[in-house]
CSV table of C-alpha atoms in Angstrom, one decimal:
chain,number,residue,atom,x,y,z
A,1,MET,CA,-16.0,-166.1,-144.0
A,2,ASN,CA,-15.5,-163.8,-147.0
A,3,GLU,CA,-12.1,-163.1,-148.6
A,4,GLN,CA,-11.7,-159.7,-146.8
A,5,SER,CA,-12.3,-161.3,-143.4
A,6,THR,CA,-9.9,-164.1,-144.2
A,7,ALA,CA,-7.2,-161.7,-145.3
A,8,LEU,CA,-7.8,-159.5,-142.2
A,9,ARG,CA,-7.5,-162.5,-139.9
A,10,GLU,CA,-4.2,-163.5,-141.6
A,11,THR,CA,-2.9,-160.0,-141.1
A,12,VAL,CA,-3.6,-160.3,-137.4
A,13,ARG,CA,-2.0,-163.7,-137.2
A,14,ARG,CA,1.2,-162.5,-138.9
A,15,ARG,CA,1.5,-159.5,-136.6
A,16,TYR,CA,1.3,-161.6,-133.5
A,17,ALA,CA,3.5,-164.4,-134.9
A,18,ALA,CA,6.1,-161.7,-135.5
A,19,ALA,CA,5.7,-160.4,-132.0
A,20,ALA,CA,6.3,-163.9,-130.6
A,21,VAL,CA,9.4,-164.4,-132.8
A,22,LYS,CA,10.8,-161.0,-131.7
A,23,VAL,CA,10.5,-162.1,-128.0
A,24,THR,CA,12.0,-165.5,-128.6
A,25,GLU,CA,14.9,-164.2,-130.7
A,26,GLY,CA,15.5,-161.3,-128.4
A,27,THR,CA,16.2,-163.5,-125.4
A,28,THR,CA,19.9,-164.3,-124.8
A,29,ALA,CA,21.8,-165.8,-121.9
A,30,CYS,CA,22.8,-162.4,-120.6
A,31,CYS,CA,19.9,-160.2,-121.5
A,32,GLU,CA,16.1,-160.2,-121.0
A,33,PRO,CA,13.9,-159.7,-124.1
A,34,GLU,CA,12.8,-156.2,-125.0
A,35,PRO,CA,9.1,-155.6,-124.6
A,36,VAL,CA,7.1,-155.9,-127.9
A,37,GLU,CA,4.7,-153.1,-126.8
A,38,ILE,CA,6.2,-149.9,-125.5
A,39,ASP,CA,3.0,-147.8,-125.5
A,40,GLY,CA,2.0,-147.1,-121.9
A,41,ASN,CA,-1.6,-147.8,-122.8
A,42,PHE,CA,-0.8,-151.4,-123.6
A,43,GLY,CA,1.5,-154.1,-122.3
A,44,SER,CA,2.9,-155.5,-119.0
A,45,THR,CA,3.1,-152.1,-117.3
A,46,LEU,CA,-0.7,-152.5,-116.7
A,47,TYR,CA,0.0,-155.2,-114.2
A,48,THR,CA,1.1,-154.7,-110.6
A,49,THR,CA,4.7,-155.0,-109.6
A,50,ASP,CA,3.8,-158.0,-107.5
A,51,GLU,CA,2.2,-159.7,-110.5
A,52,ARG,CA,5.1,-159.0,-112.8
A,53,ASP,CA,7.6,-160.4,-110.3
A,54,THR,CA,5.9,-163.8,-110.5
A,55,LEU,CA,6.2,-164.1,-114.3
A,56,PRO,CA,8.9,-165.1,-116.7
A,57,ALA,CA,10.5,-162.1,-118.6
A,58,GLU,CA,9.3,-163.5,-121.9
A,59,ALA,CA,5.7,-163.5,-120.8
A,60,LEU,CA,6.0,-159.9,-119.8
A,61,ALA,CA,7.8,-159.0,-123.0
A,62,ALA,CA,5.1,-160.6,-125.2
A,63,SER,CA,2.2,-158.8,-123.3
A,64,LEU,CA,0.2,-156.8,-125.8
A,65,GLY,CA,-3.1,-156.3,-124.0
A,66,CYS,CA,-4.9,-153.1,-123.0
A,67,GLY,CA,-5.6,-154.1,-119.4
A,68,ASN,CA,-5.4,-156.8,-116.7
A,69,PRO,CA,-8.5,-159.0,-117.0
A,70,THR,CA,-7.5,-161.2,-114.1
A,71,ALA,CA,-7.8,-158.2,-111.8
A,72,GLY,CA,-11.5,-157.9,-112.6
A,73,ALA,CA,-12.5,-161.5,-113.1
A,74,ASP,CA,-12.7,-162.4,-109.4
A,75,LEU,CA,-11.1,-165.8,-109.9
A,76,ARG,CA,-11.6,-168.4,-107.2
A,77,GLU,CA,-9.9,-171.5,-106.0
A,78,GLY,CA,-10.8,-174.5,-108.1
A,79,GLU,CA,-12.3,-172.7,-111.0
A,80,ARG,CA,-11.7,-173.5,-114.7
A,81,VAL,CA,-10.6,-170.4,-116.7
A,82,LEU,CA,-10.3,-169.9,-120.4
A,83,ASP,CA,-8.2,-167.1,-121.9
A,84,LEU,CA,-9.3,-166.1,-125.4
A,85,GLY,CA,-6.2,-165.1,-127.5
A,86,CYS,CA,-3.7,-166.0,-124.8
A,87,GLY,CA,-0.6,-164.9,-126.6
A,88,GLY,CA,2.5,-165.6,-124.6
A,89,GLY,CA,0.4,-166.8,-121.6
A,90,ILE,CA,0.7,-163.9,-119.2
A,91,ASP,CA,-3.0,-164.1,-118.1
A,92,VAL,CA,-3.1,-167.9,-118.2
A,93,LEU,CA,-0.2,-168.0,-115.7
A,94,LEU,CA,-1.7,-165.4,-113.4
A,95,SER,CA,-5.1,-167.2,-113.6
A,96,ALA,CA,-3.4,-170.5,-112.8
A,97,GLY,CA,-2.0,-169.0,-109.6
A,98,ARG,CA,-5.4,-167.7,-108.6
A,99,VAL,CA,-7.4,-170.9,-109.2
A,100,GLY,CA,-4.8,-173.0,-107.5
A,101,PRO,CA,-3.9,-176.7,-108.0
A,102,THR,CA,-7.6,-177.8,-107.9
A,103,GLY,CA,-8.4,-175.4,-110.7
A,104,ARG,CA,-7.2,-175.2,-114.3
A,105,ALA,CA,-6.3,-172.4,-116.7
A,106,TYR,CA,-6.7,-172.8,-120.5
A,107,GLY,CA,-5.1,-170.6,-123.1
A,108,LEU,CA,-6.5,-170.5,-126.7
A,109,ASP,CA,-4.6,-168.9,-129.6
A,110,MET,CA,-4.5,-169.3,-133.4
A,111,THR,CA,-0.8,-168.4,-133.6
A,112,GLU,CA,1.6,-171.3,-133.4
A,113,GLU,CA,4.5,-169.0,-132.5
A,114,MET,CA,2.6,-167.5,-129.6
A,115,LEU,CA,1.6,-171.0,-128.4
A,116,ALA,CA,5.2,-172.2,-128.5
A,117,LEU,CA,6.2,-169.2,-126.4
A,118,ALA,CA,3.4,-169.8,-124.0
A,119,LEU,CA,4.4,-173.4,-123.4
A,120,THR,CA,7.9,-172.3,-122.7
A,121,ASN,CA,6.8,-169.6,-120.3
A,122,ALA,CA,4.5,-172.1,-118.5
A,123,ALA,CA,7.5,-174.5,-118.1
A,124,THR,CA,9.7,-171.7,-116.8
A,125,ALA,CA,7.0,-170.7,-114.3
A,126,GLY,CA,6.6,-174.3,-113.2
A,127,ALA,CA,2.8,-174.1,-113.8
A,128,THR,CA,1.2,-177.6,-114.0
A,129,ASN,CA,-2.5,-176.6,-114.0
A,130,VAL,CA,-2.4,-175.0,-117.5
A,131,GLU,CA,-3.2,-176.2,-120.9
A,132,PHE,CA,-2.8,-174.4,-124.3
A,133,LEU,CA,-5.1,-175.0,-127.3
A,134,LYS,CA,-4.7,-174.0,-130.9
A,135,GLY,CA,-7.8,-172.6,-132.5
A,136,THR,CA,-9.8,-169.4,-133.2
A,137,ILE,CA,-11.9,-167.6,-130.6
A,138,GLU,CA,-14.9,-167.9,-133.0
A,139,ALA,CA,-14.8,-171.7,-132.7
A,140,ILE,CA,-13.5,-172.6,-129.3
A,141,PRO,CA,-12.3,-176.3,-129.2
A,142,LEU,CA,-13.9,-177.1,-125.8
A,143,PRO,CA,-17.2,-178.8,-124.9
A,144,ALA,CA,-20.2,-176.8,-123.8
A,145,ASN,CA,-20.8,-175.9,-120.1
A,146,THR,CA,-17.3,-176.7,-119.0
A,147,ILE,CA,-15.7,-173.3,-118.1
A,148,ASP,CA,-16.4,-171.2,-115.1
A,149,VAL,CA,-14.8,-167.9,-116.3
A,150,VAL,CA,-13.8,-166.6,-119.7
A,151,ILE,CA,-11.2,-163.9,-119.8
A,152,SER,CA,-9.5,-162.1,-122.7
A,153,ASN,CA,-7.1,-159.2,-123.0
A,154,CYS,CA,-7.6,-156.9,-126.0
A,155,VAL,CA,-8.3,-159.7,-128.4
A,156,ILE,CA,-12.0,-159.6,-129.1
A,157,ASN,CA,-11.6,-156.3,-130.9
A,158,LEU,CA,-9.4,-158.2,-133.4
A,159,SER,CA,-12.0,-160.8,-134.3
A,160,VAL,CA,-13.6,-160.6,-137.7
A,161,ASP,CA,-16.8,-162.1,-136.2
A,162,LYS,CA,-17.4,-160.7,-132.7
A,163,GLN,CA,-20.9,-162.1,-132.4
A,164,ALA,CA,-19.5,-165.6,-133.0
A,165,VAL,CA,-17.0,-165.0,-130.1
A,166,PHE,CA,-19.8,-163.9,-127.8
A,167,ALA,CA,-21.9,-167.0,-128.7
A,168,GLU,CA,-19.0,-169.3,-128.3
A,169,ALA,CA,-18.1,-167.8,-124.9
A,170,LEU,CA,-21.7,-168.4,-123.7
A,171,ARG,CA,-21.6,-172.0,-125.1
A,172,VAL,CA,-18.5,-173.1,-123.2
A,173,LEU,CA,-19.5,-171.4,-119.9
A,174,ARG,CA,-21.4,-173.4,-117.4
A,175,PRO,CA,-24.7,-172.0,-116.3
A,176,GLY,CA,-24.0,-169.2,-113.9
A,177,GLY,CA,-20.5,-168.8,-115.4
A,178,ARG,CA,-19.1,-165.3,-116.2
A,179,ILE,CA,-16.8,-163.3,-118.5
A,180,GLY,CA,-14.3,-160.7,-117.4
A,181,VAL,CA,-12.4,-159.3,-120.3
A,182,SER,CA,-10.3,-156.3,-121.1
A,183,ASP,CA,-11.0,-154.8,-124.5
A,184,VAL,CA,-10.9,-151.5,-126.4
A,185,VAL,CA,-14.3,-149.9,-126.7
A,186,ALA,CA,-15.3,-146.8,-128.7
A,187,ASP,CA,-17.5,-143.9,-127.8
A,188,ASN,CA,-21.0,-144.4,-129.2
A,189,ALA,CA,-20.7,-141.3,-131.4
A,190,LEU,CA,-17.7,-142.5,-133.3
A,191,THR,CA,-18.4,-144.1,-136.7
A,192,HIS,CA,-16.4,-147.0,-138.0
A,193,ASP,CA,-14.5,-144.7,-140.3
A,194,GLN,CA,-13.7,-142.4,-137.4
A,195,ARG,CA,-12.4,-145.4,-135.3
A,196,ALA,CA,-10.2,-146.4,-138.2
A,197,GLU,CA,-8.7,-142.8,-138.4
A,198,ARG,CA,-7.5,-143.3,-134.8
A,199,GLY,CA,-5.6,-146.5,-135.4
A,200,ASP,CA,-5.4,-149.6,-137.5
A,201,TYR,CA,-7.1,-153.0,-137.0
A,202,VAL,CA,-4.1,-155.0,-135.8
A,203,GLY,CA,-3.4,-152.2,-133.4
A,204,CYS,CA,-6.8,-153.0,-131.6
A,205,ILE,CA,-8.4,-149.7,-132.6
A,206,ALA,CA,-10.2,-149.8,-136.0
A,207,GLY,CA,-12.1,-153.1,-135.1
A,208,ALA,CA,-13.3,-152.0,-131.7
A,209,LEU,CA,-17.0,-152.0,-130.9
A,210,SER,CA,-18.8,-149.0,-129.4
A,211,PHE,CA,-20.1,-149.3,-125.8
A,212,ALA,CA,-23.6,-149.7,-127.2
A,213,GLU,CA,-22.5,-152.3,-129.8
A,214,TYR,CA,-20.7,-154.3,-127.2
A,215,ARG,CA,-23.7,-154.4,-124.8
A,216,ALA,CA,-26.0,-155.3,-127.7
A,217,GLY,CA,-23.8,-158.1,-128.8
A,218,LEU,CA,-23.5,-159.7,-125.4
A,219,GLU,CA,-27.3,-159.3,-124.9
A,220,ALA,CA,-28.0,-160.9,-128.3
A,221,ALA,CA,-25.8,-163.9,-127.3
A,222,GLY,CA,-27.7,-164.4,-124.1
A,223,PHE,CA,-25.6,-162.7,-121.4
A,224,THR,CA,-27.0,-160.8,-118.5
A,225,ASP,CA,-25.7,-158.5,-115.8
A,226,ILE,CA,-23.5,-156.7,-118.3
A,227,GLU,CA,-21.1,-154.1,-117.0
A,228,ILE,CA,-18.7,-152.1,-119.2
A,229,ALA,CA,-16.4,-149.9,-117.2
A,230,PRO,CA,-13.7,-147.8,-119.0
A,231,THR,CA,-10.3,-147.8,-117.3
A,232,HIS,CA,-8.1,-145.5,-119.4
A,233,ALA,CA,-8.0,-143.8,-122.8
A,234,VAL,CA,-6.0,-145.4,-125.6
A,235,ALA,CA,-6.9,-142.8,-128.3
A,236,ASP,CA,-9.4,-139.9,-128.8
A,237,GLY,CA,-12.8,-141.4,-127.9
A,238,MET,CA,-11.4,-144.9,-127.5
A,239,HIS,CA,-11.0,-146.6,-124.2
A,240,SER,CA,-9.6,-149.7,-122.5
A,241,ALA,CA,-12.5,-151.2,-120.6
A,242,ILE,CA,-13.3,-154.1,-118.3
A,243,ILE,CA,-16.4,-155.9,-119.5
A,244,ARG,CA,-18.2,-158.3,-117.2
A,245,ALA,CA,-21.3,-160.4,-117.9
A,246,THR,CA,-23.0,-163.6,-116.7
A,247,LYS,CA,-24.5,-166.7,-118.4
A,248,PRO,CA,-27.9,-167.2,-116.9
A,249,ASN,CA,-28.2,-170.3,-114.7
A,250,ALA,CA,-30.5,-173.1,-115.7
A,251,VAL,CA,-33.4,-172.0,-113.4
A,252,ASN,CA,-33.3,-168.4,-114.6
A,253,ALA,CA,-33.1,-169.5,-118.2
A,254,GLY,CA,-36.2,-171.7,-117.7
A,255,ASP,CA,-38.1,-168.9,-116.0
A,256,THR,CA,-37.2,-166.6,-118.9
A,257,ALA,CA,-38.4,-169.2,-121.5
A,258,ALA,CA,-41.6,-169.7,-119.5
A,259,ARG,CA,-42.3,-166.0,-119.4
A,260,SER,CA,-41.6,-165.7,-123.1
A,261,ALA,CA,-44.0,-168.6,-123.9
A,262,THR,CA,-46.7,-167.1,-121.7
A,263,GLU,CA,-46.4,-163.5,-122.9
A,264,ASP,CA,-45.4,-163.7,-126.5
A,265,PRO,CA,-47.6,-165.1,-129.2
A,266,CYS,CA,-46.1,-168.0,-131.2
A,267,CYS,CA,-47.8,-169.5,-134.3
A,268,GLY,CA,-51.0,-167.6,-133.4
A,269,VAL,CA,-50.9,-169.1,-130.0
A,270,THR,CA,-50.1,-167.7,-126.5
A,271,ALA,CA,-48.4,-169.9,-123.9
A,272,CYS,CA,-47.3,-172.1,-126.8
A,273,CYS,CA,-46.8,-175.8,-126.0
A,274,THR,CA,-47.9,-175.4,-122.4
A,275,SER,CA,-51.1,-176.4,-120.6
A,276,ALA,CA,-52.3,-172.8,-120.7
A,277,GLU,CA,-52.0,-172.3,-124.5
A,278,LYS,CA,-54.8,-170.7,-126.4
A,279,ALA,CA,-55.4,-169.2,-129.8
A,280,THR,CA,-54.8,-165.4,-130.0
A,281,ASP,CA,-58.0,-165.3,-132.1
A,282,PRO,CA,-60.8,-166.5,-129.8
A,283,SER,CA,-62.9,-167.6,-132.8
A,284,THR,CA,-60.4,-170.3,-133.7
A,285,THR,CA,-59.0,-173.4,-132.0
A,286,VAL,CA,-55.3,-173.9,-131.1
A,287,ARG,CA,-54.9,-176.4,-133.9
A,288,GLU,CA,-56.5,-174.1,-136.4
A,289,ALA,CA,-54.3,-171.2,-135.4
A,290,ARG,CA,-51.2,-173.2,-135.7
A,291,SER,CA,-52.2,-174.6,-139.1
A,292,ALA,CA,-53.0,-171.2,-140.4
A,293,ALA,CA,-49.6,-169.8,-139.2
A,294,GLY,CA,-47.7,-172.8,-140.7
A,295,CYS,CA,-46.3,-173.6,-137.3
A,296,SER,CA,-44.1,-176.7,-137.1
A,297,CYS,CA,-45.4,-177.4,-133.5
A,298,GLN,CA,-48.9,-178.6,-134.5
A,299,ASN,CA,-49.3,-181.7,-132.3
């Protein structure tokens, strides 16, 4: 990561650490904390009254997201859910209730102050099927193929390496697992400079991907069944959106690889490393074709 990216990440960390401290210090015996986010396009007002009534006041006050990812993630009993950039834990707690005692909800955040607040909120809510992890969303501290659903609320746009986030989400998801995230997405016509004119990076605007960039990034990581549905405007040409996608299951992934090997030439050979392989040039043998191409698969 270069110096600019490191500095930008630190700016994001400081902004959300300060938000957590504001909530913690604003709580007294007689008064609930004031919300950190008062813009109607962001924060706890995007959740239903019934959802808000089940949550600690501090979790609501620390809510800084642009949507409600749990509403679109179709969570089921017994599933394992990971919230990227969990903040004060609002979406982790809602997820924990949806997956029930046989499921588990993980929250990941790089900010110690937010994690401390999330742990307090989980204790207040009496949630026992939750776990909070410290780390970055570009390097998730969980094994591969262990999570059913990845959610996130207006955090991926803050990442300095969004492609790494997509790759990590795919890695930790089990085959057939899915993502359901809320994020800010820009109109395709807006340049990066034009996005920056509409808001700063830590405000979730300047770093937002366009609709086309978001789709391309998920596809490049290996996701399928991608849906990007805008929900409300957050600035001119900028939208909160629900993004859904699926990690291919093992059978489909194998089918895709087989089709690729059959249809695409590799090292001068079609159907590479299968019983049907043959040289693309009929005047040469498979071994000669591989040798000429410098292919590492020559046996």
